[in-house]
Coordinates of C-alpha atoms in Angstrom, one line a residue:
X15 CA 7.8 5.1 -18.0
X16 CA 11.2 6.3 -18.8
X17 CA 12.9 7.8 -14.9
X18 CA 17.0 8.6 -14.8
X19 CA 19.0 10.8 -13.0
X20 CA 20.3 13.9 -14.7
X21 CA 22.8 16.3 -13.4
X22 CA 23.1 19.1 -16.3
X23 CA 22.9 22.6 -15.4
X24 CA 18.9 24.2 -15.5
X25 CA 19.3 26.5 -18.1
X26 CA 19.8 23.3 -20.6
X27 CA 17.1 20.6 -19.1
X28 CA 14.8 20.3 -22.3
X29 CA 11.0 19.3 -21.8
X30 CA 7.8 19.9 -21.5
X31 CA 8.1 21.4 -18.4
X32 CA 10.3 21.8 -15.0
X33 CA 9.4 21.2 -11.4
X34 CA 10.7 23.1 -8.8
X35 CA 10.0 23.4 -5.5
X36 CA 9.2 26.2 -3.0
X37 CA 8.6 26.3 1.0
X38 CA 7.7 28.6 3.6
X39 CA 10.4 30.1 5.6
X40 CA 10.7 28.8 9.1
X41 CA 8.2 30.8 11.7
X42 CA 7.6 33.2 8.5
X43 CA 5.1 33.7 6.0
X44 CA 7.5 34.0 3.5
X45 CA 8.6 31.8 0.4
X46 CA 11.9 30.4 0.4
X47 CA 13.0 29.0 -3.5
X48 CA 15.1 26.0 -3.2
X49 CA 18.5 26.2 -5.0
X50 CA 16.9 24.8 -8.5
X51 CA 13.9 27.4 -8.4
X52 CA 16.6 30.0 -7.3
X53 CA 18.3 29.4 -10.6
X54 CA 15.0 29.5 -12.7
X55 CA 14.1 32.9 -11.0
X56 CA 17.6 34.0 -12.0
X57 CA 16.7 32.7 -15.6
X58 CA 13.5 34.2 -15.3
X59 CA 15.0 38.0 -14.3
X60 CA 13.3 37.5 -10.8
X61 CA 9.8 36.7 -11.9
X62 CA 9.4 33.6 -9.4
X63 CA 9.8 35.5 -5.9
X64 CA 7.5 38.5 -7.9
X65 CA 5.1 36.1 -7.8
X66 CA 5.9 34.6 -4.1
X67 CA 6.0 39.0 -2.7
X68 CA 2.1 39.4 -4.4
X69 CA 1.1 36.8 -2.3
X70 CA 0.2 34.8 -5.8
X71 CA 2.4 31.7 -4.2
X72 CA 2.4 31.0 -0.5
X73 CA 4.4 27.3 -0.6
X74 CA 1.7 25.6 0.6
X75 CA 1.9 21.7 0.1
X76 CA 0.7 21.2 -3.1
X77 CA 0.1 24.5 -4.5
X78 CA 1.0 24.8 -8.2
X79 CA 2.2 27.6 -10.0
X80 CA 2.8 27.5 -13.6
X81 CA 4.9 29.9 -15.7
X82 CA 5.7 30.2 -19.6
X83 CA 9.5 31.2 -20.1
X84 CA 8.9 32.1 -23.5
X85 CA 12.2 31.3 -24.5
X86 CA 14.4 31.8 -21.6
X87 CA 14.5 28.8 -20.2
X88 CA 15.3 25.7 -22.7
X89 CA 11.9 23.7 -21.2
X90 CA 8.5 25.7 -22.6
X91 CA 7.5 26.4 -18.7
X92 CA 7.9 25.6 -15.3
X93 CA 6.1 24.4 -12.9
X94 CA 6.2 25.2 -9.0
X95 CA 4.9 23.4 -6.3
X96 CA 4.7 24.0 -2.5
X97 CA 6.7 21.3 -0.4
X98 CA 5.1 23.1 2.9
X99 CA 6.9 24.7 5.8
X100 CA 10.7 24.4 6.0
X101 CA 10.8 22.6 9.6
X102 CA 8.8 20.2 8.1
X103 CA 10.1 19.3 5.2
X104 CA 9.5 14.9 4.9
X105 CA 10.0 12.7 2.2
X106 CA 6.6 12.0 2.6
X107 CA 5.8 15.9 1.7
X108 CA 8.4 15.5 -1.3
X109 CA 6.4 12.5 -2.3
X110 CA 3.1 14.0 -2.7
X111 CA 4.3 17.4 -4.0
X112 CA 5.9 15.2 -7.1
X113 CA 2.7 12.9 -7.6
X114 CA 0.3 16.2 -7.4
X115 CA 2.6 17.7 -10.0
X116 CA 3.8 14.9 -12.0
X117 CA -0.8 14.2 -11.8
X118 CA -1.4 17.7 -12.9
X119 CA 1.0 17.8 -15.8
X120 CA -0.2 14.3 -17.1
X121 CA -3.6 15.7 -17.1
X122 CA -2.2 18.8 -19.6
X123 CA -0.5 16.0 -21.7
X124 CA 3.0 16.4 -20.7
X125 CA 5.7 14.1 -22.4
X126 CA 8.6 14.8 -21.0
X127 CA 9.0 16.3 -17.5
X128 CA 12.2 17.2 -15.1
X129 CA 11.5 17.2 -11.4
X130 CA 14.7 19.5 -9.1
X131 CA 11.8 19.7 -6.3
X132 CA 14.7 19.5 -3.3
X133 CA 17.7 18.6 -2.4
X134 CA 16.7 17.3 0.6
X135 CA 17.4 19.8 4.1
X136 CA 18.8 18.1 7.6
X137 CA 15.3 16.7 8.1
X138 CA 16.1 14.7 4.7
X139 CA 19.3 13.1 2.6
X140 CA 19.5 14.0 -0.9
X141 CA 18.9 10.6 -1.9
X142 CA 15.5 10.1 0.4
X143 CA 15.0 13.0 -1.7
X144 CA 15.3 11.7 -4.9
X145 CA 13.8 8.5 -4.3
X146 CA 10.4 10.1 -2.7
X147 CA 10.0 12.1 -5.9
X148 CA 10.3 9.3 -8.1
X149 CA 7.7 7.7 -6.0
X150 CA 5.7 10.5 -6.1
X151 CA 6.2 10.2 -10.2
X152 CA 4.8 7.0 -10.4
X153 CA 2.2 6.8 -7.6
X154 CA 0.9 10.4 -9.1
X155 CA 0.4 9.4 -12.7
X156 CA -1.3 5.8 -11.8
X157 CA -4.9 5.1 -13.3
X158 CA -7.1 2.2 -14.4
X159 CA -8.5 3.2 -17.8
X160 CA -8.2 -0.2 -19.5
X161 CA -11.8 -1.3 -19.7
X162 CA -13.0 2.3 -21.1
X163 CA -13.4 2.7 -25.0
X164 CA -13.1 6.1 -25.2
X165 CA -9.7 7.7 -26.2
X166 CA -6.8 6.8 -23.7
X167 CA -5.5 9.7 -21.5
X168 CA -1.7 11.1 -22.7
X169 CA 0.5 9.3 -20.5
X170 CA 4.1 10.5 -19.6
X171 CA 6.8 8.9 -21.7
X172 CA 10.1 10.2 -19.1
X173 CA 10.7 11.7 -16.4
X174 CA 14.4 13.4 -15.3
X175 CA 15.6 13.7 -11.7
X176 CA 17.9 16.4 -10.9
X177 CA 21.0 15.6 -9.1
X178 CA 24.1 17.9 -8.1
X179 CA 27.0 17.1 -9.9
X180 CA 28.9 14.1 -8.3
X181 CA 25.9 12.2 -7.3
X182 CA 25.0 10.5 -10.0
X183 CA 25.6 6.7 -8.9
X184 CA 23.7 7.8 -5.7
X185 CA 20.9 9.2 -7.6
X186 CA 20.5 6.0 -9.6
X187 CA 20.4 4.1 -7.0
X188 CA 17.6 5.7 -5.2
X189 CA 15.4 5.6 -8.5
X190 CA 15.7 2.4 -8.5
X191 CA 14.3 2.0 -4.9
X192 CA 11.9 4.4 -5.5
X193 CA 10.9 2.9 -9.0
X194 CA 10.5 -1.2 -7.1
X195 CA 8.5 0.4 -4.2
X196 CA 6.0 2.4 -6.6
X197 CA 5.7 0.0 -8.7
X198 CA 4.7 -2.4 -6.5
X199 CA 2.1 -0.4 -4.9
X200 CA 0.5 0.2 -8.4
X201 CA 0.8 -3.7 -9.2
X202 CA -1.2 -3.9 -6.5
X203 CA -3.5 -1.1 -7.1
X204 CA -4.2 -3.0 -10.2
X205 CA -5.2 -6.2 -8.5
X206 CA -7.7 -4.1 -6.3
X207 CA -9.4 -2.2 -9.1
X208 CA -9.9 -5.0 -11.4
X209 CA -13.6 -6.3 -11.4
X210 CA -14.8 -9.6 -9.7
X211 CA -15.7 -11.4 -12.7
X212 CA -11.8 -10.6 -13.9
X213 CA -10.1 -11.0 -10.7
X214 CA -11.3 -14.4 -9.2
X215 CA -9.4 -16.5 -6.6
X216 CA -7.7 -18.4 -9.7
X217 CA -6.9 -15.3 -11.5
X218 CA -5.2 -13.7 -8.3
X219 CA -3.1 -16.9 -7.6
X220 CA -2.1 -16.8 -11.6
X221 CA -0.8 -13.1 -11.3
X222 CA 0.5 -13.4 -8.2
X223 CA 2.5 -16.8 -9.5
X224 CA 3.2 -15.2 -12.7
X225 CA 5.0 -12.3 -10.5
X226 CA 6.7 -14.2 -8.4
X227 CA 8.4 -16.4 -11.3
X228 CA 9.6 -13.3 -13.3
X229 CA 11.4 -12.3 -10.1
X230 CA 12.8 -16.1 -9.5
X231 CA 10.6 -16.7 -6.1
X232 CA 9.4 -20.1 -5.3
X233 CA 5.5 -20.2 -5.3
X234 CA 2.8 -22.8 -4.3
X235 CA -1.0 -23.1 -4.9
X236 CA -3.0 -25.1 -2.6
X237 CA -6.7 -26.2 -3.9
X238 CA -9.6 -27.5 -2.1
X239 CA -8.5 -31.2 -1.8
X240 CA -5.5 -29.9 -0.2
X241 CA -7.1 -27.9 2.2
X242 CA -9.4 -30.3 2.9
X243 CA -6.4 -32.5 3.7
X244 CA -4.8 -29.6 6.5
X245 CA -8.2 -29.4 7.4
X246 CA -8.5 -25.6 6.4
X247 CA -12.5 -24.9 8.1
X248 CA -12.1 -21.3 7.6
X249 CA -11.0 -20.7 4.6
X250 CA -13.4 -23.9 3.3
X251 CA -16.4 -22.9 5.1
X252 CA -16.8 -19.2 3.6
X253 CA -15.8 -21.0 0.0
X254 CA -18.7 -23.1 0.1
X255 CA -21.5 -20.0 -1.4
X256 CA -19.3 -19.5 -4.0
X257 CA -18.5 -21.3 -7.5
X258 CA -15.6 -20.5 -7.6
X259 CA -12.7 -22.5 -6.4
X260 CA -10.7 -21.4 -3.1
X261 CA -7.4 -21.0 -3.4
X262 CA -4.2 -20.6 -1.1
X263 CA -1.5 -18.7 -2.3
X264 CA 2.7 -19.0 -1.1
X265 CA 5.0 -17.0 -2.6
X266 CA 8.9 -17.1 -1.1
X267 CA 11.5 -14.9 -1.3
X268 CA 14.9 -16.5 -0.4
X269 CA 17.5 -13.8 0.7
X270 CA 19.2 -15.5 3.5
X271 CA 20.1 -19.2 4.1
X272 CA 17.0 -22.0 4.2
X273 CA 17.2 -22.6 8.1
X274 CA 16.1 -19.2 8.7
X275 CA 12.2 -19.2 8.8
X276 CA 12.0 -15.6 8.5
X277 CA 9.1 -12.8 7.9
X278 CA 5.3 -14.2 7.3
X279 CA 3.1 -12.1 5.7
X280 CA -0.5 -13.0 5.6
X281 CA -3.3 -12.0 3.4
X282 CA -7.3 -11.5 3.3
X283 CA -7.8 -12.0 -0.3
X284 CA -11.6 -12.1 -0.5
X285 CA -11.9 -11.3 -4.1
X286 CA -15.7 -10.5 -3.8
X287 CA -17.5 -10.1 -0.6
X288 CA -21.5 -10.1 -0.5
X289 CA -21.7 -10.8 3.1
X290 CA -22.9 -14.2 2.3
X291 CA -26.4 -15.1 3.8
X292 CA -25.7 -12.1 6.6
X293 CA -26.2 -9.6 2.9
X294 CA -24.8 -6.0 2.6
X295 CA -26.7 -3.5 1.8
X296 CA -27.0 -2.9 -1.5
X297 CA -25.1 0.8 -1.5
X298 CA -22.0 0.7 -2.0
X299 CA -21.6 -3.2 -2.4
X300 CA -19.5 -2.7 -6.0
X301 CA -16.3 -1.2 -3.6
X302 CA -16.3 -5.0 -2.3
X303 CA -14.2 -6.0 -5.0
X304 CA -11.6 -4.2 -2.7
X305 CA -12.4 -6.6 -0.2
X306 CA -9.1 -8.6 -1.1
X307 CA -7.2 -5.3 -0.6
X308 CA -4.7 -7.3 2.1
X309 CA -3.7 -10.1 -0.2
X310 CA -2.9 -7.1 -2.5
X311 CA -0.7 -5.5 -0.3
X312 CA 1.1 -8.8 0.5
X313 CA 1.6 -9.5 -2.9
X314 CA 2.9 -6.3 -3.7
X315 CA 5.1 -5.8 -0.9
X316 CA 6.7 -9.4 -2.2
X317 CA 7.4 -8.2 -5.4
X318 CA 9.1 -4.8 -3.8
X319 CA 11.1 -7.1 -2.0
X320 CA 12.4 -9.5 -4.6
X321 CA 13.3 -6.3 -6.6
X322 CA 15.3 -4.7 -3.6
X323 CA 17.2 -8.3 -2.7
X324 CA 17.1 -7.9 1.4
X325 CA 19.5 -10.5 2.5
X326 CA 16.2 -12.0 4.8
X327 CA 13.5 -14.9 4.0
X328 CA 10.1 -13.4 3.6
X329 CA 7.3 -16.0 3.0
X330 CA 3.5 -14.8 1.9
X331 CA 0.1 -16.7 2.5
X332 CA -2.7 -15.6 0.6
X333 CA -6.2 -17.1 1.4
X334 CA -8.3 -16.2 -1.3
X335 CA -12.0 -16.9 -2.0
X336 CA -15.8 -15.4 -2.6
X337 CA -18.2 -14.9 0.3
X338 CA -21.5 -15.7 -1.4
X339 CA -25.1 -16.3 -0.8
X340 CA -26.2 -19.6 -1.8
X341 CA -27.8 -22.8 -0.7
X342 CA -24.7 -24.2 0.2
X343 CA -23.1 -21.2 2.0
X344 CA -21.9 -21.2 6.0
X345 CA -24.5 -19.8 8.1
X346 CA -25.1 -18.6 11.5
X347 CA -24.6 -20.6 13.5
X348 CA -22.2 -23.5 12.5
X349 CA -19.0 -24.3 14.0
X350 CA -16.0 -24.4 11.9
X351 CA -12.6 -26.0 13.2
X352 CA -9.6 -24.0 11.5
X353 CA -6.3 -25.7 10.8
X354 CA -4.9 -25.5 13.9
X355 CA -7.8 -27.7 15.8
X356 CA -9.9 -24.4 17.2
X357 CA -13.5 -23.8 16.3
X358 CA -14.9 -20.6 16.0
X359 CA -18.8 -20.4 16.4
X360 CA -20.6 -18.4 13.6
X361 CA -22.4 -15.4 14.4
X362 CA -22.6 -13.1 10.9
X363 CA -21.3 -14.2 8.0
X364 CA -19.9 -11.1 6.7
X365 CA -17.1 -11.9 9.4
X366 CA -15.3 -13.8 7.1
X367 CA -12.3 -12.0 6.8
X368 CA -11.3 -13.3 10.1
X369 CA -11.6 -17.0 9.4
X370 CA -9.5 -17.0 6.1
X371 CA -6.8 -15.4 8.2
X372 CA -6.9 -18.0 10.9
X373 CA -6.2 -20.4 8.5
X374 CA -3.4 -18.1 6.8
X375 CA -2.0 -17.4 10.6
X376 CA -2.1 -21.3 11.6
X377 CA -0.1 -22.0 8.4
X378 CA 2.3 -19.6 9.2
X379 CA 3.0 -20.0 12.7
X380 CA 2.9 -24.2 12.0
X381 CA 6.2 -23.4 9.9
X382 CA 7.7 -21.6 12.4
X383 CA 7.9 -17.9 11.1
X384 CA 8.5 -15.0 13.2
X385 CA 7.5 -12.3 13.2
X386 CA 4.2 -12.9 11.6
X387 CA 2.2 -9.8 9.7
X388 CA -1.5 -9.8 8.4
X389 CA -3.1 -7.6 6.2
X390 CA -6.7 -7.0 6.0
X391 CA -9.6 -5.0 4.9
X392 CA -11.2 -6.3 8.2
X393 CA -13.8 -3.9 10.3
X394 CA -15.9 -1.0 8.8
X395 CA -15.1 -0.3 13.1
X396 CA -11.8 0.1 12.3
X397 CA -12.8 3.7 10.0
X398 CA -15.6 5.0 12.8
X399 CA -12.1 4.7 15.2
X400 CA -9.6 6.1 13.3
X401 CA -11.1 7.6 9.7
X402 CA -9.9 7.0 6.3
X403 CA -5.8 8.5 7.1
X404 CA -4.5 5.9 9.9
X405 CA -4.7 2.1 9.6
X406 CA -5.1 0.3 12.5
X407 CA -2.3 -2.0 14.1
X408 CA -2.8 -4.6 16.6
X409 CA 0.0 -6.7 17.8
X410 CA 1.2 -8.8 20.4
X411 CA 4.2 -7.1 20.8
X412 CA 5.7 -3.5 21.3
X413 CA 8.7 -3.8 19.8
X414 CA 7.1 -4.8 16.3
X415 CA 4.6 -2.3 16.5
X416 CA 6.9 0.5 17.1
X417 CA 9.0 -1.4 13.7
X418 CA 5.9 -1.2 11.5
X419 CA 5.1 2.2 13.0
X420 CA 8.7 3.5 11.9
X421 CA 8.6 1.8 8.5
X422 CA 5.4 3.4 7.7
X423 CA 6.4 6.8 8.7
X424 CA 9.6 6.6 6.5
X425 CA 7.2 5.7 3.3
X426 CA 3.9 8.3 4.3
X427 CA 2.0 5.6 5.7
X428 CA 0.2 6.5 8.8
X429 CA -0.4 3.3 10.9
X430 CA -1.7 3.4 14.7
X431 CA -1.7 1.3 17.4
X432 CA -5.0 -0.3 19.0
X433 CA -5.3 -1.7 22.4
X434 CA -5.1 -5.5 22.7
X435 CA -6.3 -5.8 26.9
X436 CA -7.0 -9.2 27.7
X437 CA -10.6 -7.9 29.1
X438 CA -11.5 -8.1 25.4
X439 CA -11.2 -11.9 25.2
X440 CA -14.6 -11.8 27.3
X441 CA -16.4 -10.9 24.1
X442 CA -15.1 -13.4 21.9
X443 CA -16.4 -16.6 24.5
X444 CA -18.1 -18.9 23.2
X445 CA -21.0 -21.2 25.1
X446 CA -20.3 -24.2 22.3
X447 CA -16.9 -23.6 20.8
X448 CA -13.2 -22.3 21.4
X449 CA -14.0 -18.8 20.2
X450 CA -17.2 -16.9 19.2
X451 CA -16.6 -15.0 15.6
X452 CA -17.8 -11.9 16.8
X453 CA -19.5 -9.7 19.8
X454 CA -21.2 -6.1 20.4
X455 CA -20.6 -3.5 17.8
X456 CA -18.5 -2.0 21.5
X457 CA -14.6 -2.2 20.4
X458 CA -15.0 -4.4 17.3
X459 CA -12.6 -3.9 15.6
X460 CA -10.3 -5.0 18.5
X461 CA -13.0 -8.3 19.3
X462 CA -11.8 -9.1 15.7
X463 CA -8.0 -9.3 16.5
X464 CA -8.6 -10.9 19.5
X465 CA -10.1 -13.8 17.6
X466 CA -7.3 -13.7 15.5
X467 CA -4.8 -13.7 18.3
X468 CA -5.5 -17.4 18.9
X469 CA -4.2 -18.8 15.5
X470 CA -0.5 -17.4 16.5
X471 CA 1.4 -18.5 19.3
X472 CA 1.8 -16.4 22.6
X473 CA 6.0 -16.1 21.9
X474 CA 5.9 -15.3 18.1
X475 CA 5.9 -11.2 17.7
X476 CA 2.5 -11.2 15.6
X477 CA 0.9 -7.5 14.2
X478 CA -2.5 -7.9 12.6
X479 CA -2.8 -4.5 10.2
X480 CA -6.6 -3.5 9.7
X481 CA -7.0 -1.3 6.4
X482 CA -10.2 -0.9 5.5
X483 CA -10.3 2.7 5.9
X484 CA -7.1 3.4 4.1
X485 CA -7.0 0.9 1.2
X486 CA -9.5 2.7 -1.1
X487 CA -10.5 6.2 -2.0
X488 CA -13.7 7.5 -2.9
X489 CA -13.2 10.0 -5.1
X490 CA -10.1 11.0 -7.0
X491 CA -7.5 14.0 -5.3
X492 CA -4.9 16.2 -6.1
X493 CA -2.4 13.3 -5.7
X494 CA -4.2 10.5 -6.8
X495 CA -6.7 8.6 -8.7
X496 CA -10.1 7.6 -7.4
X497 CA -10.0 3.6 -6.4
X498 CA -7.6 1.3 -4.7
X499 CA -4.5 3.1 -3.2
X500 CA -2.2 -0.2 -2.3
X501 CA -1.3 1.2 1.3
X502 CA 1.2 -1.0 3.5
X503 CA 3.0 -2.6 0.2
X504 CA 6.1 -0.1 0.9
X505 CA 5.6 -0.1 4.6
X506 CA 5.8 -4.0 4.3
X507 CA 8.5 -3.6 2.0
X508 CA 10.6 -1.4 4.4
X509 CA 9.9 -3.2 7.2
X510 CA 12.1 -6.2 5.7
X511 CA 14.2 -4.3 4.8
X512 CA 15.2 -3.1 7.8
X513 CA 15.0 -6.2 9.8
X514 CA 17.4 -7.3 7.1
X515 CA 20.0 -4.9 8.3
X516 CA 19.4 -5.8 12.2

């Protein structure tokens, strides 16, 4: 899709139709139009705040109006949409009022569309402005149609950002942003929705390798012999059920000289999870292709990243495998030794997330990174504590979380802090090796960081980012498509940002 920067006057943008934007009045009930809808009710001889004084339009967040100018107006119609209350006026409410629009207007074949949904207020610049509805664009008009035989959906060929004269360069620029983090999150939207049979271990390491050389990163795959050889237990010992071949993925981004160690992120890239001989229930077992949603998120914050060119060294470690029933799967009950000489005692075998990663983590922390980041669709705990909105964050280290927290709010994604008390190490003792896998359904969600907490070092700021409530949708909504929704690629990718600035 086609997105620039335009700064012509209203009466002359062309199209298919017009966004504009429309909030309640601070501590009122009222609708105030912003300066682009002002100038299409001017167009319009009034006809926008008729509509607003019936009560036909309240500015809710999200609500759509839609209005034929029959010739007044050089686009065919207009379209407004609420961006909420004035005092609270986000780019994350810009974001979704532009996908819920740009979504709607897809879904009515639209070609061509301008968006003049704000100009940003003193809770927002301009350019956040900008770039959140180009985000929106893009995140808004995602879906995963290519395996149906029916007729393809019209898709949107352009989109046109209104900027005030004089901003141009500064409009372009956040576009751009917006375009790389959007992106991204779709790239890795993809990669969740795809099935299992498509998206194997070996098929996820050649996409993510295949992105990484477009964008001139340095990647490695690791295969079993090699694991074997850094004496990788986890990830090994959930690979055994499976036929297909583990792999671990590196992608690095160089943005600062090679003696700085920089970011880690790590991945959980189970590409199919049964449970292995501790089986799922059969409900609901088809969303497990999801179950690699971390190693998604890694490996689309990495491409974000190499598009925006931080001046910092981010490094990614994927650990990517099926957990499968077979008669060579782990069971309860065995004792695997992870890379960096632990064991963890088996209790279920649909834990498996958290053995992968202590692999991931020892790598990371081995070569010295700090601070390190995981990613995981870990818990189903992790949804009964906090629902399908916040993801849970666990971390070593206050400072960091209060980062991640920051960089998620900037890019709408909700992230919220667990406790991490040392009385929790109780439940993860083990009577015949370092650490027991798991305890009591009691806290565990938090029993499963803890476990994880012994594969970093005490000194290296670590944050261990739970998703499994937030990484896929259920059914489709106003803003988005039903499926994966690649949450914590832009908070990832803002976070190195901003340490890049520090």
């Amino acid at each position: 899709m086609n997105i620039q920067s335009t700064t012509r006057e209203i009466k002359s943008l062309a199209g298919d139709a017009l966004v504009v934007g429309a909030l309640r009045k601070r501590g009122s009930k009222e609708v105030a139009l912003t300066s682009a809808a002002q100038a299409v009710n001017d167009s319009l001889e009034g006809l926008l705040q008729e509509i607003t004084n019936a009560g036909e339009f309240k500015g809710g967040l999200g609500e759509i109006a839609t209005i034929y100018t029959m010739g007044k107006l050089s686009t065919r119609r207009v379209v407004v949409v609420g961006l909420g209350s004035q005092e609270d006026l986000t780019g994350q409410s810009i974001r979704r009022a532009s996908a819920i629009a740009t979504r709607h207007l897809q879904n009515t074949a639209a070609r061509q569309i301008v968006l003049a949904l704000s100009e940003g207020n003193g809770n927002i610049s301009l350019q956040d402005s900008i770039q959140a509805q180009a985000e929106g664009a893009l995140l808004g008009s995602y879906n995963f149609r290519k395996y149906q035989t029916r007729e393809q959906e019209a898709k949107l060929d352009s989109i046109e950002i209104v900027a005030p004269k004089g901003h141009d360069s500064a409009a372009k620029a956040a576009i751009a942003r917006g375009i790389a983090m959007a992106e991204a999150t779709n790239f890795a939207r993809d990669l969740i929705n795809e099935p299992p049979a498509v998206l194997t271990p070996t098929e996820l390491a050649n996409r993510a390798t295949s992105m990484a050389r477009k964008l001139g990163m340095e990647y490695e795959v690791i295969d079993k012999p090699q694991m074997e050889e850094l004496g990788m237990g986890g990830l090994l010992g959930v690979a055994r059920g499976s036929v297909q071949p583990p792999k671990f993925i590196i992608l690095r981004y160089k943005g600062a000289p090679d003696g700085e160690k920089g970011i880690a992120l790590v991945g959980k890239g189970i590409t199919f999870d049964t449970g292995g001989i501790s089986i799922k229930p059969a409900a609901n077992m088809d969303e497990m292709k999801g179950d690699m949603g971390g190693a998604a998120a890694v490996i689309g914050a990495m491409q974000a990243i190499a598009t925006l060119k931080p001046a910092i060294n981010v490094t990614a470690y994927i650990s990517s495998t099926e957990n499968m029933p077979s008669g060579s799967a782990y069971v309860p009950g065995d004792i695997l030794r992870i890379m960096n000489g632990k064991t963890i005692e088996i209790v279920n075998t649909d834990a498996e997330g958290r053995l992968v990663l202590a692999d991931g983590l020892s790598y990371a922390t081995r070569e010295g990174h700090s601070p390190i980041i995981d990613v995981a669709t870990l818990t189903g705990a992790i949804v009964v504590a906090l629902g399908n909105n916040h993801s849970g964050l666990f971390s070593n280290n206050e400072q960091l979380t209060q980062e991640i927290i920051a960089a998620g709010k900037s890019v709408g994604e909700r992230f919220w802090a667990m406790p991490m008390d040392n009385d929790f190490n109780d439940n993860i003792k083990s009577e015949i090796a370092d650490v027991k896998q798991t305890s009591t359904r009691a806290g565990s969600s938090i029993t499963a960081a803890k476990v994880l907490q012994n594969f970093v070092n005490e000194e290296t700021p670590w944050a261990h980012l739970d998703i499994a409530g937030t990484s896929y949708v259920d059914s489709k909504k106003p803003h988005q498509e039903k499926g994966a929704t690649g949450v914590a690629v832009r908070t990832l990718a803002e976070f190195a940002v901003n340490q890049a600035k520090k």
